[in-house]
Amino acid sequence: MDWVKLLLNWYLENKRDLPWRRQKDAYAIWISEIMLQQTRVDTVLAYYTRFLERFPTVRDLAQADIDEVLKYWEGLGYYTRAKNMHKAAGEIVRHHQGVFPQTYREVLALPGIGPYTAGAVMSIAYNQPYPAVDGNVLRVMSRLYLLKKDISQPAVKKEVENLVKQAFPAEQACDFTQALIELGALVCLPTAPKCFGCPIRQDCKAFQENLQNALPSKQKKPARKSVIRYIALIQQGDRILMNKRPADGLLGGLWEFPGVEGKNKKEFCEKFKIKYGVDIFPDSHWMDTKHEFTHLIWEMKIYRCRLDPAETIKETRLQWIPLQELNTIAIPTAFQKIKNTLLNTNSSRGRFLT
DNA sequence: AATGCGGGGCG
DNA sequence: CGCCCAGCATT
């Protein structure tokens, strides 16, 4: 296959200088691959170095509190990745003496590691010829071999894995895996691929038939649903009432301004009572904000609320948090605008008073 | 095989 | 505004 050598040469000349490419530590490679799942390089850059400085080894990660790990993950999304990584670090300490496992079977068995990440770690950290098929590789290979079937079908991914396996150059698994991905990231783009800068266009069947813009074929996702969420801003002095979301599910384990889905203020109060066990009295409408997830849209209506003075907080997920400590707990992006507005309001008032 | 799970950047 | 991205776990 002529294209393999051409691709390798192109990669060695054009690869980006990325922090996870500066060493071969399997632990550090693993962290990068988890962060990069469904996440762009530019986004990860801001997190990667900071995370490794705080958790330089698998033991440091295993010993850390999950809440601190989540704080370092704050804003990165898909928070089960952090939870699974923390769990996997514990397994590596207990079952592998703190040394990152070196066989595909053992790597794949770790929580949060699927076929892609296992292949990436095996090939990039250990230079072993295990295919790592992500969205980039699916796109590159579907064009190169003119695979017209929907790439979301598992059978297509299997076929691409086999094609990559056949193509692996001897002793260059590390570079080859990254070369395929790098080509997808820099040249073989989803829309408007830069075919005339592509080192393997002569071997690309899609390019030959001018079908590069029609591939890969992919089914489109259903429309998102929008829901109204009422948020209670409950402040007493310099403390604000926050809720820690359940460990599993959406934004699991992160902190939020307590709220419920609902149609109106009446439902707001009723559902709040059921969910949190306290009566609230919405005083003033404070602000509105919207947050769009991949699969869901929250239209948030935030009200300043009073509690019954005699009310005590029994729900253990609810906790009074001093305003100064709001920046020390993990709060997802959905609530950052509320948090910042709150902190600005209070700090400007404070300055005015002093 | 289908669904839930974040967030940001782009045209 | 829709689409896409260095996917995995669960059902």
Short mmCIF file of C-alpha atoms (C1' of nucleotides) in Angstrom, two decimals:
data_model
loop_
_atom_site.label_atom_id
_atom_site.label_comp_id
_atom_site.label_asym_id
_atom_site.label_seq_id
_atom_site.Cartn_x
_atom_site.Cartn_y
_atom_site.Cartn_z
CA MET A 1 0.00 0.00 0.00
CA ASP A 2 1.81 3.04 -1.29
CA TRP A 3 -0.15 5.51 0.79
CA VAL A 4 1.23 4.26 4.13
CA LYS A 5 4.77 5.47 3.50
CA LEU A 6 3.56 8.73 1.99
CA LEU A 7 1.34 9.34 5.00
CA LEU A 8 4.15 8.57 7.45
CA ASN A 9 6.52 10.97 5.70
CA TRP A 10 3.87 13.67 5.68
CA TYR A 11 3.20 13.14 9.39
CA LEU A 12 6.85 13.37 10.37
CA GLU A 13 7.13 16.65 8.49
CA ASN A 14 3.83 18.22 9.53
CA LYS A 15 2.81 16.90 12.93
CA ARG A 16 1.81 19.45 15.53
CA ASP A 17 3.86 19.92 18.67
CA LEU A 18 1.32 18.75 21.26
CA PRO A 19 2.12 18.23 24.94
CA TRP A 20 1.15 14.53 24.96
CA ARG A 21 3.55 13.91 22.09
CA ARG A 22 6.56 14.98 24.14
CA GLN A 23 6.88 11.73 26.11
CA LYS A 24 5.86 8.07 25.98
CA ASP A 25 4.51 7.63 29.50
CA ALA A 26 1.48 5.36 29.12
CA TYR A 27 -0.27 7.13 32.00
CA ALA A 28 0.15 10.55 30.38
CA ILE A 29 -0.92 9.17 26.97
CA TRP A 30 -3.99 7.63 28.60
CA ILE A 31 -5.00 10.94 30.21
CA SER A 32 -4.73 12.69 26.86
CA GLU A 33 -6.84 10.06 25.09
CA ILE A 34 -9.61 10.23 27.68
CA MET A 35 -9.67 14.04 27.52
CA LEU A 36 -9.73 13.94 23.72
CA GLN A 37 -12.80 11.70 23.54
CA GLN A 38 -15.37 13.77 21.63
CA THR A 39 -13.33 16.83 22.54
CA ARG A 40 -11.21 19.14 20.38
CA VAL A 41 -7.46 19.52 20.79
CA ASP A 42 -7.73 23.25 21.53
CA THR A 43 -10.16 22.59 24.35
CA VAL A 44 -8.00 19.87 25.88
CA LEU A 45 -4.81 21.97 25.82
CA ALA A 46 -6.11 24.21 28.57
CA TYR A 47 -6.73 21.22 30.86
CA TYR A 48 -4.03 18.68 30.09
CA THR A 49 -0.90 20.26 31.58
CA ARG A 50 -2.70 21.52 34.67
CA PHE A 51 -4.19 18.05 35.27
CA LEU A 52 -0.83 16.28 34.95
CA GLU A 53 0.87 18.78 37.22
CA ARG A 54 -1.64 18.02 39.94
CA PHE A 55 -1.83 14.24 39.21
CA PRO A 56 1.62 13.39 37.81
CA THR A 57 1.33 9.63 38.40
CA VAL A 58 -1.40 7.03 38.49
CA ARG A 59 -0.96 6.81 42.28
CA ASP A 60 -1.53 10.55 42.68
CA LEU A 61 -4.76 10.21 40.73
CA ALA A 62 -5.87 7.10 42.62
CA GLN A 63 -5.30 8.75 46.00
CA ALA A 64 -7.12 11.98 45.12
CA ASP A 65 -10.68 12.72 46.15
CA ILE A 66 -13.11 12.38 43.23
CA ASP A 67 -14.45 15.87 43.99
CA GLU A 68 -11.01 17.34 43.36
CA VAL A 69 -10.64 15.33 40.14
CA LEU A 70 -13.99 16.70 39.00
CA LYS A 71 -12.84 20.24 39.84
CA TYR A 72 -9.90 19.75 37.49
CA TRP A 73 -12.38 18.42 34.89
CA GLU A 74 -14.80 21.33 35.37
CA GLY A 75 -16.05 22.60 32.00
CA LEU A 76 -14.61 19.74 29.98
CA GLY A 77 -17.89 17.83 29.85
CA TYR A 78 -18.75 14.12 29.79
CA TYR A 79 -17.94 13.90 33.47
CA THR A 80 -18.22 10.10 33.67
CA ARG A 81 -14.84 10.15 31.92
CA ALA A 82 -13.27 11.65 35.05
CA LYS A 83 -15.14 9.27 37.32
CA ASN A 84 -14.09 6.23 35.26
CA MET A 85 -10.49 7.44 35.08
CA HIS A 86 -10.34 7.83 38.83
CA LYS A 87 -11.80 4.34 39.24
CA ALA A 88 -9.35 2.91 36.70
CA ALA A 89 -6.43 4.52 38.54
CA GLY A 90 -7.54 2.69 41.67
CA GLU A 91 -7.68 -0.60 39.78
CA ILE A 92 -4.20 -0.04 38.35
CA VAL A 93 -2.80 0.56 41.85
CA ARG A 94 -4.57 -2.49 43.29
CA HIS A 95 -4.24 -4.99 40.44
CA HIS A 96 -1.16 -3.78 38.52
CA GLN A 97 1.08 -2.43 41.32
CA GLY A 98 0.56 1.10 40.05
CA VAL A 99 2.06 0.32 36.65
CA PHE A 100 -0.16 1.02 33.65
CA PRO A 101 -1.01 -2.39 32.07
CA GLN A 102 0.78 -3.35 28.88
CA THR A 103 -1.51 -5.85 27.19
CA TYR A 104 -4.51 -4.94 25.03
CA ARG A 105 -6.77 -7.22 27.06
CA GLU A 106 -5.85 -5.60 30.39
CA VAL A 107 -6.02 -2.05 29.00
CA LEU A 108 -9.44 -2.66 27.45
CA ALA A 109 -10.71 -4.03 30.76
CA LEU A 110 -10.22 -0.69 32.55
CA PRO A 111 -13.35 1.43 33.08
CA GLY A 112 -13.77 4.19 30.52
CA ILE A 113 -11.47 2.49 28.02
CA GLY A 114 -13.13 1.14 24.89
CA PRO A 115 -11.72 -0.21 21.62
CA TYR A 116 -10.50 3.17 20.40
CA THR A 117 -8.65 4.22 23.56
CA ALA A 118 -7.17 0.74 24.10
CA GLY A 119 -5.82 0.76 20.54
CA ALA A 120 -4.51 4.31 20.95
CA VAL A 121 -2.61 3.53 24.16
CA MET A 122 -1.21 0.25 22.81
CA SER A 123 0.01 1.82 19.58
CA ILE A 124 1.07 5.27 20.79
CA ALA A 125 2.61 4.35 24.16
CA TYR A 126 3.87 0.84 23.35
CA ASN A 127 4.28 1.00 19.55
CA GLN A 128 2.10 -2.11 19.13
CA PRO A 129 0.00 -2.49 15.93
CA TYR A 130 -3.50 -2.19 17.45
CA PRO A 131 -5.89 -0.04 15.38
CA ALA A 132 -7.36 3.07 17.02
CA VAL A 133 -10.39 3.98 14.99
CA ASP A 134 -11.96 7.31 15.92
CA GLY A 135 -14.05 9.76 13.93
CA ASN A 136 -10.98 11.03 12.07
CA VAL A 137 -9.87 7.57 11.01
CA LEU A 138 -13.39 6.59 9.95
CA ARG A 139 -13.54 9.69 7.76
CA VAL A 140 -10.08 9.23 6.24
CA MET A 141 -10.55 5.52 5.52
CA SER A 142 -14.11 5.85 4.22
CA ARG A 143 -12.79 8.31 1.64
CA LEU A 144 -9.57 6.46 0.89
CA TYR A 145 -11.42 3.17 0.24
CA LEU A 146 -14.73 4.67 -0.87
CA LEU A 147 -16.77 3.05 1.89
CA LYS A 148 -20.26 4.32 1.21
CA LYS A 149 -22.08 2.69 4.09
CA ASP A 150 -23.10 4.71 7.15
CA ILE A 151 -20.01 4.94 9.39
CA SER A 152 -22.17 4.71 12.51
CA GLN A 153 -22.74 1.04 11.70
CA PRO A 154 -20.51 -1.22 13.82
CA ALA A 155 -19.79 -3.35 10.74
CA VAL A 156 -18.14 -0.38 9.02
CA LYS A 157 -15.97 0.33 12.04
CA LYS A 158 -14.96 -3.34 12.03
CA GLU A 159 -14.01 -3.13 8.38
CA VAL A 160 -11.94 0.01 8.98
CA GLU A 161 -10.19 -1.67 11.92
CA ASN A 162 -9.23 -4.53 9.64
CA LEU A 163 -8.00 -2.19 6.90
CA VAL A 164 -5.85 -0.30 9.42
CA LYS A 165 -4.50 -3.59 10.79
CA GLN A 166 -3.45 -4.65 7.29
CA ALA A 167 -1.75 -1.30 6.70
CA PHE A 168 0.36 -1.11 9.89
CA PRO A 169 4.01 -0.52 8.95
CA ALA A 170 6.57 -2.58 10.86
CA GLU A 171 7.87 -0.93 14.04
CA GLN A 172 6.01 2.32 13.33
CA ALA A 173 2.63 1.74 14.97
CA CYS A 174 3.00 4.87 17.12
CA ASP A 175 3.56 7.22 14.19
CA PHE A 176 1.04 5.50 11.93
CA THR A 177 -1.85 5.71 14.38
CA GLN A 178 -1.19 9.38 14.98
CA ALA A 179 -0.61 10.05 11.29
CA LEU A 180 -4.09 8.81 10.37
CA ILE A 181 -5.65 10.96 13.07
CA GLU A 182 -3.51 13.98 12.22
CA LEU A 183 -4.46 13.76 8.56
CA GLY A 184 -8.12 13.77 9.55
CA ALA A 185 -7.59 16.74 11.85
CA LEU A 186 -5.52 18.90 9.48
CA VAL A 187 -6.27 17.86 5.88
CA CYS A 188 -9.07 15.33 5.46
CA LEU A 189 -11.58 17.66 7.14
CA PRO A 190 -15.27 16.83 7.60
CA THR A 191 -16.38 19.68 5.35
CA ALA A 192 -14.18 21.15 2.63
CA PRO A 193 -11.30 18.65 2.84
CA LYS A 194 -7.99 20.08 1.60
CA CYS A 195 -7.42 17.42 -1.03
CA PHE A 196 -4.78 19.36 -2.90
CA GLY A 197 -2.62 19.45 0.20
CA CYS A 198 -3.17 15.75 0.86
CA PRO A 199 -0.14 13.46 0.62
CA ILE A 200 -2.24 10.42 -0.34
CA ARG A 201 -4.79 11.88 -2.75
CA GLN A 202 -3.44 9.73 -5.60
CA ASP A 203 -4.53 6.63 -3.69
CA CYS A 204 -7.82 8.14 -2.49
CA LYS A 205 -10.79 6.60 -4.28
CA ALA A 206 -13.12 9.36 -3.14
CA PHE A 207 -10.78 11.99 -4.58
CA GLN A 208 -10.54 10.06 -7.85
CA GLU A 209 -14.32 10.05 -8.19
CA ASN A 210 -14.78 13.52 -6.68
CA LEU A 211 -16.90 12.08 -3.89
CA GLN A 212 -14.84 13.44 -0.98
CA ASN A 213 -17.62 15.85 -0.04
CA ALA A 214 -20.24 13.10 -0.01
CA LEU A 215 -18.28 10.93 2.42
CA PRO A 216 -18.44 9.75 5.07
CA SER A 217 -22.16 9.04 5.05
CA LYS A 218 -23.69 9.43 8.44
CA GLN A 219 -27.21 9.41 9.81
CA LYS A 220 -28.29 12.68 11.37
CA LYS A 221 -29.23 12.98 15.00
CA PRO A 222 -32.80 13.65 16.11
CA ALA A 223 -33.72 17.16 17.21
CA ARG A 224 -33.01 18.27 20.75
CA LYS A 225 -35.75 18.77 23.28
CA SER A 226 -36.10 22.00 25.19
CA VAL A 227 -37.25 22.09 28.81
CA ILE A 228 -37.89 24.92 31.25
CA ARG A 229 -35.91 24.73 34.45
CA TYR A 230 -36.71 26.87 37.48
CA ILE A 231 -33.67 27.70 39.61
CA ALA A 232 -33.78 28.83 43.24
CA LEU A 233 -31.16 31.33 44.33
CA ILE A 234 -31.29 31.08 48.11
CA GLN A 235 -28.84 33.34 49.90
CA GLN A 236 -28.36 33.95 53.61
CA GLY A 237 -25.64 36.47 54.32
CA ASP A 238 -22.58 35.41 52.38
CA ARG A 239 -23.74 31.82 51.95
CA ILE A 240 -25.65 30.30 49.04
CA LEU A 241 -27.60 27.04 49.04
CA MET A 242 -26.11 24.59 46.52
CA ASN A 243 -27.07 21.05 45.49
CA LYS A 244 -24.68 18.22 44.69
CA ARG A 245 -26.13 16.20 41.81
CA PRO A 246 -26.31 12.40 42.11
CA ALA A 247 -23.13 10.62 41.05
CA ASP A 248 -24.75 9.04 37.99
CA GLY A 249 -26.53 10.60 35.04
CA LEU A 250 -26.40 14.12 33.63
CA LEU A 251 -23.64 16.26 35.22
CA GLY A 252 -23.21 13.52 37.82
CA GLY A 253 -21.36 14.51 40.97
CA LEU A 254 -21.19 18.20 40.09
CA TRP A 255 -22.69 21.12 42.03
CA GLU A 256 -25.66 23.15 40.84
CA PHE A 257 -27.97 25.91 41.94
CA PRO A 258 -30.96 23.82 43.07
CA GLY A 259 -33.78 23.65 40.58
CA VAL A 260 -36.55 21.63 39.00
CA GLU A 261 -38.19 21.28 35.64
CA GLY A 262 -41.61 22.89 35.51
CA LYS A 263 -44.14 24.99 33.65
CA ASN A 264 -44.78 27.82 36.13
CA LYS A 265 -43.95 29.19 39.57
CA LYS A 266 -46.61 27.06 41.24
CA GLU A 267 -45.10 23.88 39.83
CA PHE A 268 -41.69 25.24 40.75
CA CYS A 269 -42.56 25.39 44.44
CA GLU A 270 -44.44 22.10 44.50
CA LYS A 271 -41.73 20.12 42.76
CA PHE A 272 -39.02 21.80 44.82
CA LYS A 273 -40.79 20.69 48.01
CA ILE A 274 -40.97 17.11 46.76
CA LYS A 275 -37.39 16.99 45.50
CA TYR A 276 -35.62 18.83 48.30
CA GLY A 277 -38.08 18.65 51.19
CA VAL A 278 -38.23 22.39 51.85
CA ASP A 279 -40.78 25.11 51.12
CA ILE A 280 -39.47 28.02 49.11
CA PHE A 281 -41.00 31.42 48.43
CA PRO A 282 -39.89 33.01 45.15
CA ASP A 283 -39.38 36.75 45.78
CA SER A 284 -38.05 38.29 42.61
CA HIS A 285 -37.29 37.12 39.13
CA TRP A 286 -33.51 37.55 38.97
CA MET A 287 -32.32 36.48 35.51
CA ASP A 288 -32.90 34.06 32.64
CA THR A 289 -30.27 32.01 30.86
CA LYS A 290 -30.14 29.17 28.39
CA HIS A 291 -27.78 26.25 28.17
CA GLU A 292 -27.61 23.88 25.22
CA PHE A 293 -26.38 20.33 25.68
CA THR A 294 -25.89 17.98 22.75
CA HIS A 295 -29.21 16.25 23.38
CA LEU A 296 -31.10 18.77 25.48
CA ILE A 297 -31.75 22.48 26.01
CA TRP A 298 -32.36 24.06 29.40
CA GLU A 299 -34.30 27.32 29.46
CA MET A 300 -33.47 28.47 32.97
CA LYS A 301 -35.53 30.95 34.98
CA ILE A 302 -33.74 32.03 38.13
CA TYR A 303 -35.62 33.41 41.13
CA ARG A 304 -34.33 34.83 44.37
CA CYS A 305 -36.12 32.73 46.98
CA ARG A 306 -36.71 32.83 50.73
CA LEU A 307 -36.85 29.83 53.00
CA ASP A 308 -39.21 29.47 55.93
CA PRO A 309 -37.00 30.83 58.76
CA ALA A 310 -37.79 27.77 60.86
CA GLU A 311 -36.80 25.46 58.01
CA THR A 312 -33.78 23.24 58.50
CA ILE A 313 -32.02 21.55 55.60
CA LYS A 314 -32.46 17.80 55.87
CA GLU A 315 -31.67 16.85 52.29
CA THR A 316 -27.99 15.97 52.50
CA ARG A 317 -27.28 16.95 48.91
CA LEU A 318 -28.17 20.55 49.78
CA GLN A 319 -25.38 22.50 51.42
CA TRP A 320 -24.70 26.11 52.38
CA ILE A 321 -21.62 27.25 50.50
CA PRO A 322 -19.82 30.52 51.32
CA LEU A 323 -19.59 32.73 48.23
CA GLN A 324 -15.79 32.73 48.50
CA GLU A 325 -15.84 28.95 48.13
CA LEU A 326 -18.00 28.84 44.99
CA ASN A 327 -14.83 28.74 42.91
CA THR A 328 -13.49 25.70 44.77
CA ILE A 329 -16.30 23.27 43.92
CA ALA A 330 -16.94 21.71 40.51
CA ILE A 331 -19.78 23.56 38.79
CA PRO A 332 -20.67 22.70 35.18
CA THR A 333 -20.70 25.32 32.44
CA ALA A 334 -24.51 25.37 32.45
CA PHE A 335 -24.40 27.30 35.75
CA GLN A 336 -21.26 29.39 35.27
CA LYS A 337 -23.15 32.44 34.04
CA ILE A 338 -25.37 32.38 37.11
CA LYS A 339 -22.35 31.92 39.37
CA ASN A 340 -20.43 34.79 37.79
CA THR A 341 -23.41 37.14 37.92
CA LEU A 342 -23.91 36.28 41.56
CA LEU A 343 -20.27 36.85 42.46
CA ASN A 344 -20.13 40.12 40.53
CA THR A 345 -23.30 41.38 42.19
CA ASN A 346 -21.99 40.60 45.64
CA SER A 347 -18.46 41.88 45.13
CA SER A 348 -19.63 45.21 43.68
CA ARG A 349 -22.07 45.62 46.54
CA GLY A 350 -19.23 44.82 48.93
CA ARG A 351 -16.97 47.43 47.37
CA PHE A 352 -19.75 49.99 47.54
CA LEU A 353 -20.25 49.34 51.24
CA THR A 354 -16.55 49.57 52.07
"C1'" DA B 1 -28.76 -1.30 17.48
"C1'" DA B 2 -30.14 2.74 20.02
"C1'" DT B 3 -29.62 6.07 23.58
"C1'" DG B 4 -27.54 9.16 27.16
"C1'" DC B 5 -23.79 11.89 28.11
"C1'" DG B 6 -20.90 18.36 27.58
"C1'" DG B 7 -19.18 21.76 25.48
"C1'" DG B 8 -17.26 24.66 21.99
"C1'" DG B 9 -16.12 26.18 17.27
"C1'" DC B 10 -17.29 26.67 12.64
"C1'" DG B 11 -19.65 28.25 8.19
"C1'" DC C 1 -28.90 27.76 13.60
"C1'" DG C 2 -27.02 22.86 12.36
"C1'" DC C 3 -23.09 20.06 12.25
"C1'" DC C 4 -19.12 17.98 14.07
"C1'" DC C 5 -15.61 16.41 17.19
"C1'" DA C 6 -8.94 11.76 19.48
"C1'" DG C 7 -16.10 7.45 22.31
"C1'" DC C 8 -17.88 4.73 26.19
"C1'" DA C 9 -21.40 2.48 28.99
"C1'" DT C 10 -25.74 0.78 29.28
"C1'" DT C 11 -29.77 -1.41 27.70
#
